[in-house]
GROMACS .gro file of C-alpha atoms in nm:
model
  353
    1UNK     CA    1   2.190   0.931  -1.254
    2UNK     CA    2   1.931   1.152  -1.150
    3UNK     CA    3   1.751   1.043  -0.731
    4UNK     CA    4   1.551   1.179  -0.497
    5UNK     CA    5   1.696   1.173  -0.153
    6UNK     CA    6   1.541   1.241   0.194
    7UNK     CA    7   1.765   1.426   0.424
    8UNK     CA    8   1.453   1.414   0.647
    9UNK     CA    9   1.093   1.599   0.685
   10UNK     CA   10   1.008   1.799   0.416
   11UNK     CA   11   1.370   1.818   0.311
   12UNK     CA   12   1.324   1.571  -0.023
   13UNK     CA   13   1.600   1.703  -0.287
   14UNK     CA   14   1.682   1.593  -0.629
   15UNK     CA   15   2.059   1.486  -0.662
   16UNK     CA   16   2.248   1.341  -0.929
   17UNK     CA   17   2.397   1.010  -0.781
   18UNK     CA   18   2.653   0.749  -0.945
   19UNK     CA   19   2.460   0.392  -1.061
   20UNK     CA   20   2.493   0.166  -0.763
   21UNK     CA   21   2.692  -0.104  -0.833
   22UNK     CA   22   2.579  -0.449  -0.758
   23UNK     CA   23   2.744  -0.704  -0.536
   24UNK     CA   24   2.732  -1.073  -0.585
   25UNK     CA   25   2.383  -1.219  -0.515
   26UNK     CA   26   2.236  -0.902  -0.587
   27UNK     CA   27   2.045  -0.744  -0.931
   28UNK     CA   28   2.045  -0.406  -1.046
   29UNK     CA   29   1.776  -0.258  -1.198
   30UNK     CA   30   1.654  -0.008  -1.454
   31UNK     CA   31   1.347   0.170  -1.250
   32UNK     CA   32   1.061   0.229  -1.511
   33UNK     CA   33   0.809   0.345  -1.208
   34UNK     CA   34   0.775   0.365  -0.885
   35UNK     CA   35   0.412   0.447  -0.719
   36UNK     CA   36   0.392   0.742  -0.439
   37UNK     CA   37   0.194   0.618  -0.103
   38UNK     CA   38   0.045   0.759   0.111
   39UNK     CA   39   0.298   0.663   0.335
   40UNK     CA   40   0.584   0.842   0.171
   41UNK     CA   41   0.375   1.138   0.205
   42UNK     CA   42   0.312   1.086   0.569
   43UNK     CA   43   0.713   1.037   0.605
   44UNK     CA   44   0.800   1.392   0.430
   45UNK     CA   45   0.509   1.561   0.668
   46UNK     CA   46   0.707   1.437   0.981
   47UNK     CA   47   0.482   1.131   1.085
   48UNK     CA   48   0.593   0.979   1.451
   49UNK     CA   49   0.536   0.645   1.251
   50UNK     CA   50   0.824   0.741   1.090
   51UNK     CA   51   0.992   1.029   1.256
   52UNK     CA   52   0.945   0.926   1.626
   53UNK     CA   53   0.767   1.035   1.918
   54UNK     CA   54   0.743   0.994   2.314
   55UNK     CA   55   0.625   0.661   2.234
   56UNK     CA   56   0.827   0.513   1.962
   57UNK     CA   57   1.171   0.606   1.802
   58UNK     CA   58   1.238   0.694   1.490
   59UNK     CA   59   1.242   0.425   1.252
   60UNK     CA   60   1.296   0.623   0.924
   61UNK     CA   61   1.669   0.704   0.813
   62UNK     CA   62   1.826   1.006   0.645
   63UNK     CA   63   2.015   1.031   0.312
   64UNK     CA   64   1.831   0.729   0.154
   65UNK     CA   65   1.648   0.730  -0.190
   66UNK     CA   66   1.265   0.708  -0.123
   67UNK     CA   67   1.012   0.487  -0.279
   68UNK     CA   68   0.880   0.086  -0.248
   69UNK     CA   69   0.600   0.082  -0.478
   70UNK     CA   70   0.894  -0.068  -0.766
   71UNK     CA   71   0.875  -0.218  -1.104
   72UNK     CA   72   1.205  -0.214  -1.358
   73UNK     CA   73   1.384  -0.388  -1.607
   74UNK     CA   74   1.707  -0.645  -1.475
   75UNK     CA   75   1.960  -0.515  -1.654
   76UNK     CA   76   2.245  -0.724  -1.435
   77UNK     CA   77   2.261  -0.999  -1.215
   78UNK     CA   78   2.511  -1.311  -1.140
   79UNK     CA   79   2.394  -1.714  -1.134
   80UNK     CA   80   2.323  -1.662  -0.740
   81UNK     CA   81   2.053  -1.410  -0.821
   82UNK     CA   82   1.934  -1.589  -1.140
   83UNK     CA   83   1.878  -1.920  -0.929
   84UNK     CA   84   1.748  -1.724  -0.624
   85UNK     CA   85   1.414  -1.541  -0.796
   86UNK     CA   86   1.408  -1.705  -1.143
   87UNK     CA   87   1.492  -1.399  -1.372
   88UNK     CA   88   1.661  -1.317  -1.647
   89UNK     CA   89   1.817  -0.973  -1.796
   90UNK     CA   90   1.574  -0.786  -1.979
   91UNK     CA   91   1.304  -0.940  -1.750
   92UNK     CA   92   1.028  -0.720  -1.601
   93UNK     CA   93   0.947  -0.770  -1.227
   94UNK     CA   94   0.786  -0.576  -0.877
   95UNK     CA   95   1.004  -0.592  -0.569
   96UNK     CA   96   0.777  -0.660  -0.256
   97UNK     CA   97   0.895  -0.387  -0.045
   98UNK     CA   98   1.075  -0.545   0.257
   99UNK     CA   99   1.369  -0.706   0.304
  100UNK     CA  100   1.339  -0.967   0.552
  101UNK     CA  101   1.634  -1.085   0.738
  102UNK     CA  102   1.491  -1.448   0.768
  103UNK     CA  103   1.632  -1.533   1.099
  104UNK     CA  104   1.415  -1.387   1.315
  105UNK     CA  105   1.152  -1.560   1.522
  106UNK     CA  106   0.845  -1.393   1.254
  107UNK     CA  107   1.048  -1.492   0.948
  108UNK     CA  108   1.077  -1.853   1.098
  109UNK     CA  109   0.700  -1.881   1.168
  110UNK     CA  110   0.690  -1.771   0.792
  111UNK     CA  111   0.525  -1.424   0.876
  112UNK     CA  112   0.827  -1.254   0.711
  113UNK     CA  113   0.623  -0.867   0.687
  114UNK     CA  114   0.662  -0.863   1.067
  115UNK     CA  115   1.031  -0.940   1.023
  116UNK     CA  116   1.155  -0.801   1.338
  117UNK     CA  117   1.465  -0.608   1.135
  118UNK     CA  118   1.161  -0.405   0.899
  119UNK     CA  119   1.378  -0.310   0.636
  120UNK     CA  120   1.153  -0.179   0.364
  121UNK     CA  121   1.330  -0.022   0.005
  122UNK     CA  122   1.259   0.342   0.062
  123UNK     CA  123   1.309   0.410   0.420
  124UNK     CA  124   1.669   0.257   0.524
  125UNK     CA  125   2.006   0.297   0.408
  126UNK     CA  126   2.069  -0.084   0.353
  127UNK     CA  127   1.782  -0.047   0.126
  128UNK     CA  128   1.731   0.222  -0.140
  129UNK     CA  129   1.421   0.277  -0.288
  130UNK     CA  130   1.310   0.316  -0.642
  131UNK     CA  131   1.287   0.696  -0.663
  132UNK     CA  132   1.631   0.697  -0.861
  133UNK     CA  133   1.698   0.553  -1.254
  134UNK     CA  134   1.913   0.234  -1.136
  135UNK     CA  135   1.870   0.102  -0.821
  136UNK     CA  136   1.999  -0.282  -0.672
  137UNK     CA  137   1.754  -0.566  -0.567
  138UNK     CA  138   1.922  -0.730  -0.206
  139UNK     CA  139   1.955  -1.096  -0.185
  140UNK     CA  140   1.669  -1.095   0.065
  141UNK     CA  141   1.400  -0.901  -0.142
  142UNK     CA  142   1.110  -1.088  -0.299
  143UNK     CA  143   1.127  -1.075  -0.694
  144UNK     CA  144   0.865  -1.154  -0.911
  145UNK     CA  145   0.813  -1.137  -1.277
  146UNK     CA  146   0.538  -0.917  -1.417
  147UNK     CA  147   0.435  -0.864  -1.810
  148UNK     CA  148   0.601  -0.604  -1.945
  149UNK     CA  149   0.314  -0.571  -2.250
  150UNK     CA  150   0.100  -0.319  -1.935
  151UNK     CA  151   0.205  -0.010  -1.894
  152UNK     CA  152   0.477   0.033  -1.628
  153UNK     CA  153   0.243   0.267  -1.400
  154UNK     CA  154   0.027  -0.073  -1.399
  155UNK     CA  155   0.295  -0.309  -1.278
  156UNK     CA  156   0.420  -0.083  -1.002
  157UNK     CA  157   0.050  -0.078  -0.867
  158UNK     CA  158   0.101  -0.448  -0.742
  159UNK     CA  159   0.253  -0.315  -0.458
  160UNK     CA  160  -0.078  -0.104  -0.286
  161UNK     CA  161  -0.289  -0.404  -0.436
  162UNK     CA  162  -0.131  -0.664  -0.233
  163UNK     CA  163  -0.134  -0.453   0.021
  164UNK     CA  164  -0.547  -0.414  -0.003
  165UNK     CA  165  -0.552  -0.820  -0.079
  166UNK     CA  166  -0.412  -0.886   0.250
  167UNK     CA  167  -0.643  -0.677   0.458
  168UNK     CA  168  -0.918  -0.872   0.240
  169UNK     CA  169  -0.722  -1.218   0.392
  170UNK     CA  170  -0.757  -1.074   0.720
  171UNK     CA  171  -1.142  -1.005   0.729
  172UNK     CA  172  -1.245  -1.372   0.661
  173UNK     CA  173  -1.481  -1.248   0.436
  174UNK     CA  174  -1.769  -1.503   0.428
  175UNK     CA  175  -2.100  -1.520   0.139
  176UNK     CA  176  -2.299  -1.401   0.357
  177UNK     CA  177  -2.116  -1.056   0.464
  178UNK     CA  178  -2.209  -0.704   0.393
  179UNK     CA  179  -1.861  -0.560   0.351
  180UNK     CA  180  -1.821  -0.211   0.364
  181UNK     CA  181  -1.477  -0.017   0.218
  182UNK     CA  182  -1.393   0.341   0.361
  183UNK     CA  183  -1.191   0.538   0.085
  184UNK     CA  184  -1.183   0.465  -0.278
  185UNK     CA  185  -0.826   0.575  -0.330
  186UNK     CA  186  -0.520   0.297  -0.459
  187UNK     CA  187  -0.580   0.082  -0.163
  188UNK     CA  188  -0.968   0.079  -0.101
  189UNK     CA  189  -0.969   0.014  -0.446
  190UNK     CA  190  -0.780  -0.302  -0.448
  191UNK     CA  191  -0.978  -0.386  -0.140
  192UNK     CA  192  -1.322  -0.377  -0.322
  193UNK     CA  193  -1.184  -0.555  -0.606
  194UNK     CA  194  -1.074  -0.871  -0.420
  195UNK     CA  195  -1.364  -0.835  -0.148
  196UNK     CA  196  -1.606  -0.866  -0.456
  197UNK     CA  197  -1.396  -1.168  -0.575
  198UNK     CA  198  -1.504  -1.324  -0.253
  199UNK     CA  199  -1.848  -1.259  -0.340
  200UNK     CA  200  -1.985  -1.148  -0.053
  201UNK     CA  201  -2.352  -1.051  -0.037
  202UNK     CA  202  -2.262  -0.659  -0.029
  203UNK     CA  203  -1.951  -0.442  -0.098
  204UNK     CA  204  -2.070  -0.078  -0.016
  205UNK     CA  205  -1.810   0.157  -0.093
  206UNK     CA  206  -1.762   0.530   0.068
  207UNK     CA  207  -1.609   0.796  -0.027
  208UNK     CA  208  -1.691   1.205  -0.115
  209UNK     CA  209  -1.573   1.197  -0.435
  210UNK     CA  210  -1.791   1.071  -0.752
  211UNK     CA  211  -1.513   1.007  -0.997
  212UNK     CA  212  -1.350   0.758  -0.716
  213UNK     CA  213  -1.710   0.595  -0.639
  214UNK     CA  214  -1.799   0.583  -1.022
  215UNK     CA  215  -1.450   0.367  -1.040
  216UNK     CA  216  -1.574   0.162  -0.726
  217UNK     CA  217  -1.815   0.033  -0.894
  218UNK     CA  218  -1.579  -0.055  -1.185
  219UNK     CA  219  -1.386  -0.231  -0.943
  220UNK     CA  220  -1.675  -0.439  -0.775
  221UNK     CA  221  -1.901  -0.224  -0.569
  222UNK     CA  222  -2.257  -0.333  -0.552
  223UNK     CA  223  -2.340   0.001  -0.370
  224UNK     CA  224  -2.149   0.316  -0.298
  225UNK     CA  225  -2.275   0.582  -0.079
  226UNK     CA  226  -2.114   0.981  -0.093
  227UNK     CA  227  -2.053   1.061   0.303
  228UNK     CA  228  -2.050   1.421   0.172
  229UNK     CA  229  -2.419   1.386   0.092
  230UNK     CA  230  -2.578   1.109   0.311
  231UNK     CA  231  -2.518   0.933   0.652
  232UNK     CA  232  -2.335   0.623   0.621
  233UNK     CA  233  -2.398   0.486   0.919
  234UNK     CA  234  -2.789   0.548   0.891
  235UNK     CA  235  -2.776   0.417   0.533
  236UNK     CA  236  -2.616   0.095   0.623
  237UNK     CA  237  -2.841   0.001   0.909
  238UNK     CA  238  -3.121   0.037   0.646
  239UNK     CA  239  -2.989  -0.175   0.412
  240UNK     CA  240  -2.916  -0.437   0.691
  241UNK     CA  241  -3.257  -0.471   0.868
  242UNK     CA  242  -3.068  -0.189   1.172
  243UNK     CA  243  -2.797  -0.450   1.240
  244UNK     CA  244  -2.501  -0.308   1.077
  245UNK     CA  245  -2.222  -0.406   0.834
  246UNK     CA  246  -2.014  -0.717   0.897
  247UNK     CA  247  -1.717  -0.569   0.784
  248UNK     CA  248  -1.565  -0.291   0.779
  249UNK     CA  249  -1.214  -0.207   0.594
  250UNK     CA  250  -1.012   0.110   0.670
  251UNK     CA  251  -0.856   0.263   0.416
  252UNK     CA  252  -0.917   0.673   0.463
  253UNK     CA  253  -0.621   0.773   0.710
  254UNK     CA  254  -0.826   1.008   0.832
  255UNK     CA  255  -0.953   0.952   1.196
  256UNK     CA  256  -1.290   1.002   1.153
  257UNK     CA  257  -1.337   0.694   0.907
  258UNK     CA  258  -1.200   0.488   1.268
  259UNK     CA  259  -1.553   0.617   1.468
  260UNK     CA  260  -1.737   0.576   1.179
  261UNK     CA  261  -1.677   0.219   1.123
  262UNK     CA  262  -1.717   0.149   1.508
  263UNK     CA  263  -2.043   0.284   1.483
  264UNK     CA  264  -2.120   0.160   1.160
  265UNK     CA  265  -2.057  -0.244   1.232
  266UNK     CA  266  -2.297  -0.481   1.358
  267UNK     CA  267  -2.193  -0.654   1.671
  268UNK     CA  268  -1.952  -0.920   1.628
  269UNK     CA  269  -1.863  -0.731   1.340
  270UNK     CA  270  -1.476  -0.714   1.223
  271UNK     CA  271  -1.307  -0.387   1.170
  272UNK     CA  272  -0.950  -0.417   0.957
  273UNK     CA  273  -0.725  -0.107   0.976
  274UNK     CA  274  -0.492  -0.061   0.697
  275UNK     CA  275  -0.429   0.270   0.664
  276UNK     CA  276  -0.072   0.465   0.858
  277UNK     CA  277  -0.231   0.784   1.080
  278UNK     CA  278  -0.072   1.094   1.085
  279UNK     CA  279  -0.201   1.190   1.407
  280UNK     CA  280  -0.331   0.983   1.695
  281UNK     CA  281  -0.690   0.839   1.689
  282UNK     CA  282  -0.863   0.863   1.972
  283UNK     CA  283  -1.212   0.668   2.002
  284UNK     CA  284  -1.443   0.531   2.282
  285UNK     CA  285  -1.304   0.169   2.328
  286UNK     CA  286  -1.625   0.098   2.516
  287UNK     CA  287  -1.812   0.023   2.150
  288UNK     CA  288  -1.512  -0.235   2.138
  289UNK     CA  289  -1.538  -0.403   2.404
  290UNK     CA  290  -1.896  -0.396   2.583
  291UNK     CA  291  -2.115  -0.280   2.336
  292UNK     CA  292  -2.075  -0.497   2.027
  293UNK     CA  293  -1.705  -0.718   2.124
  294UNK     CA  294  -1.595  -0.611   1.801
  295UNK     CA  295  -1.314  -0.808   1.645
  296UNK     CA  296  -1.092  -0.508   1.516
  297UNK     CA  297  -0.774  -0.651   1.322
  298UNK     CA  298  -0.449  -0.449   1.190
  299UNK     CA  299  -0.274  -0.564   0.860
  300UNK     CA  300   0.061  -0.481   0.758
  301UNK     CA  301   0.218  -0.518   0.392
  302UNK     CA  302   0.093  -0.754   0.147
  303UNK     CA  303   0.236  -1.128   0.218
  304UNK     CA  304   0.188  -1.370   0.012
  305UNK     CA  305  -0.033  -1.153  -0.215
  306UNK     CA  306   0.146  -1.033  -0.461
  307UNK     CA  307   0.083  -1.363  -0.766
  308UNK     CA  308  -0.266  -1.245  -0.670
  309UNK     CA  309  -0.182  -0.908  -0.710
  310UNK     CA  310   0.010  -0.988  -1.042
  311UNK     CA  311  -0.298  -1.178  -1.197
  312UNK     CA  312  -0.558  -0.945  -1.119
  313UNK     CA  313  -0.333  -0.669  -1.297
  314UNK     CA  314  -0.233  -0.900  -1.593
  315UNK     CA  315  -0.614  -0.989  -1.659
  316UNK     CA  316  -0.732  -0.676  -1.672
  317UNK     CA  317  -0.970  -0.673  -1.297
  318UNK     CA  318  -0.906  -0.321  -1.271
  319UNK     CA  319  -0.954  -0.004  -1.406
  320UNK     CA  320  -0.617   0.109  -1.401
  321UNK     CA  321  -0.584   0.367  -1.682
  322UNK     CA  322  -0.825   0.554  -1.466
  323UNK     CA  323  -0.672   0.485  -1.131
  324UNK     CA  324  -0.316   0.549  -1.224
  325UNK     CA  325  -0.376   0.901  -1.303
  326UNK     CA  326  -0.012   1.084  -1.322
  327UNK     CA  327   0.277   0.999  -1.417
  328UNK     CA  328   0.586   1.245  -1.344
  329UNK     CA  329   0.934   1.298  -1.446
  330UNK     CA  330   1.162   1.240  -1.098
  331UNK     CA  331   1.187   1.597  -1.133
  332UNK     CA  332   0.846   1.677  -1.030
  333UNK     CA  333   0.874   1.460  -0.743
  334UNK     CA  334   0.761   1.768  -0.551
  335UNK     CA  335   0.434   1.794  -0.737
  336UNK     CA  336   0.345   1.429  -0.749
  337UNK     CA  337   0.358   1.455  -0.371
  338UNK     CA  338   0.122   1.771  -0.373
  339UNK     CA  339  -0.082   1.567  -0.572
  340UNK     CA  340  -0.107   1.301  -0.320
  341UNK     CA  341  -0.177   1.566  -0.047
  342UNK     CA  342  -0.441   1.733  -0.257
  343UNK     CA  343  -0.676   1.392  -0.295
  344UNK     CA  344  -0.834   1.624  -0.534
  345UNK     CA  345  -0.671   1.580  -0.859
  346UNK     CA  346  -0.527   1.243  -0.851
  347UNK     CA  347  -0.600   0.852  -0.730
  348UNK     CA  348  -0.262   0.666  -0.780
  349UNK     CA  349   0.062   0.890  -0.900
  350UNK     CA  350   0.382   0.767  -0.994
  351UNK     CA  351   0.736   0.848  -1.098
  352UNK     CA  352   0.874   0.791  -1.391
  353UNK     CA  353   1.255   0.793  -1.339
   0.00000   0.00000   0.00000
């Protein structure tokens, strides 16, 4: 079968690999699309998230098939499996992407995306992503079933939109909030579709790009404002008497959408940071801490989000034939990752293996 393997930065090749053969407890799979993130592109540009730096080591492997964003077919599986996630052959499902070992202390206090192992399909060799035609489900993974009458592009995108749920879990988002969402790609997307479903009294979306603000609105935006053409900062202090947002979600990468939302909150305000950095931020923690006391919140994966995730997909809560824009042979791995570099061309790309 044809894969894509990572031998490490920017050294992605295609390779023709035998079908992984499944062991008992486990399923194989028939990979009918796996998404590109933003974080696989960050991993083939060298990341220290990934690659290591002075302050961390590396936590990426070599010579493992990339990919987490996963929906296929079960083509083969034992009674174990069957009993373990409720699935059948010839059943479509999305594989949350990490493998918790479920002994640690995180997995006991049931916050099993800070397992203390992290292995996530895609990144380690104990766990293969879906970059490759056939690839096998570990008894650990989280399985669930998805409709197979959506395009597969669709299903796969329950992995970022979990992801964007659960930074919506972590902002407490109240009726009363002005919520502003930085970036209207995959994931601020998902995050203004379930911060309208909390119906706040404001989700302002940003971004420089009309096509991606026209399909913020789409997904729930009551306002969105171009940063290429206005101030956001000004704009939201207008439209909030010169107090400031409530909320702010992060969902750029880039580190000027970290000062903006310091400077664009309210005091007492809550800042969520989703996105992975390819460089270091550096900001004045002094707006933190003395200035407003700003709660400012990290979220990781998408626990516990994914039937959300699944439902809002299935019912139709998003404009997906316009947000999943490509969709590439595993051939032209190479240019869906361009495409995800560009920003220009695309929203969500995926692989079609």
């Amino acid at each position: 079968m044809q894969a894509v393997v990572c031998h490490g930065p920017a050294d992605y090749r295609l390779e023709q690999l035998s079908v992984p053969s499944r062991k008992p407890g486990e399923a194989l799979i028939r990979v009918e699309a796996v998404g590109i993130c933003a974080s696989d592109l960050k991993c083939y540009h060298g990341a220290s998230k990934f690659w290591g730096d002075e302050n961390r080591p590396a936590w990426a492997e070599t010579e493992v098939v990339p990919g987490h964003e996963i929906t296929g077919r079960i083509v083969e599986l034992d009674d174990a499996a069957r009993e373990r996630w409720g699935v059948e052959v010839g059943d479509r499902v999305v594989v949350e992407q990490i493998v918790p070992c479920w002994n640690c202390r995180y997995c006991a206090e049931g916050n099993y995306h800070m397992c203390q192992v992290h292995d996530i399909y895609g990144f380690k060799r104990a766990t293969h992503g879906g970059m490759q035609e056939y690839m096998v489900i570990t008894p650990g993974s989280l399985v669930h079933r998805i409709s197979a009458d959506i395009p597969p592009a669709h299903a796969a995108f329950a992995e970022p939109l979990s992801c964007a749920l659960h930074a919506v879990e972590r902002a407490d988002i109240t009726f009363s909030d002005v919520v502003v969402v930085a970036g209207c790609g995959p994931i601020g997307l998902g995050m203004i579709a379930g911060a309208a479903a909390k119906s706040p009294a404001q989700v302002i979306a940003l971004d420089m790009e009309p096509r991606k603000l026209e399909l913020a609105v789409r997904a729930g935006a009551t306002m969105t404002i171009d940063i290429s053409k206005h101030d956001a900062v000004a704009r939201v202090r207008e439209l909030t008497g010169g107090y400031g947002a409530d909320v702010y979600l992060e969902a750029t990468g880039h580190p000027s959408a970290v000062i903006q939302g310091l400077n664009l909150l309210r005091k007492l305000g809550r800042f969520i940071e989703y996105s992975v950095f390819k460089d270091a931020v550096t900001v004045d923690w002094t707006i933190i801490s003395d200035d407003k006391e700003l709660d400012v919140r990290g979220a990781h994966l998408g626990p516990n989000c994914w039937p959300a995730a699944i439902r809002l997909i299935e019912g139709g809560k998003l404009p997906l034939d316009d947000i999943c824009t490509h969709q590439l042979p595993l051939a032209e791995f190479a240019r869906g990752l361009d495409l995800v570099a560009s920003g220009k061309e695309s929203i969500k790309v995926s692989l079609i293996p």
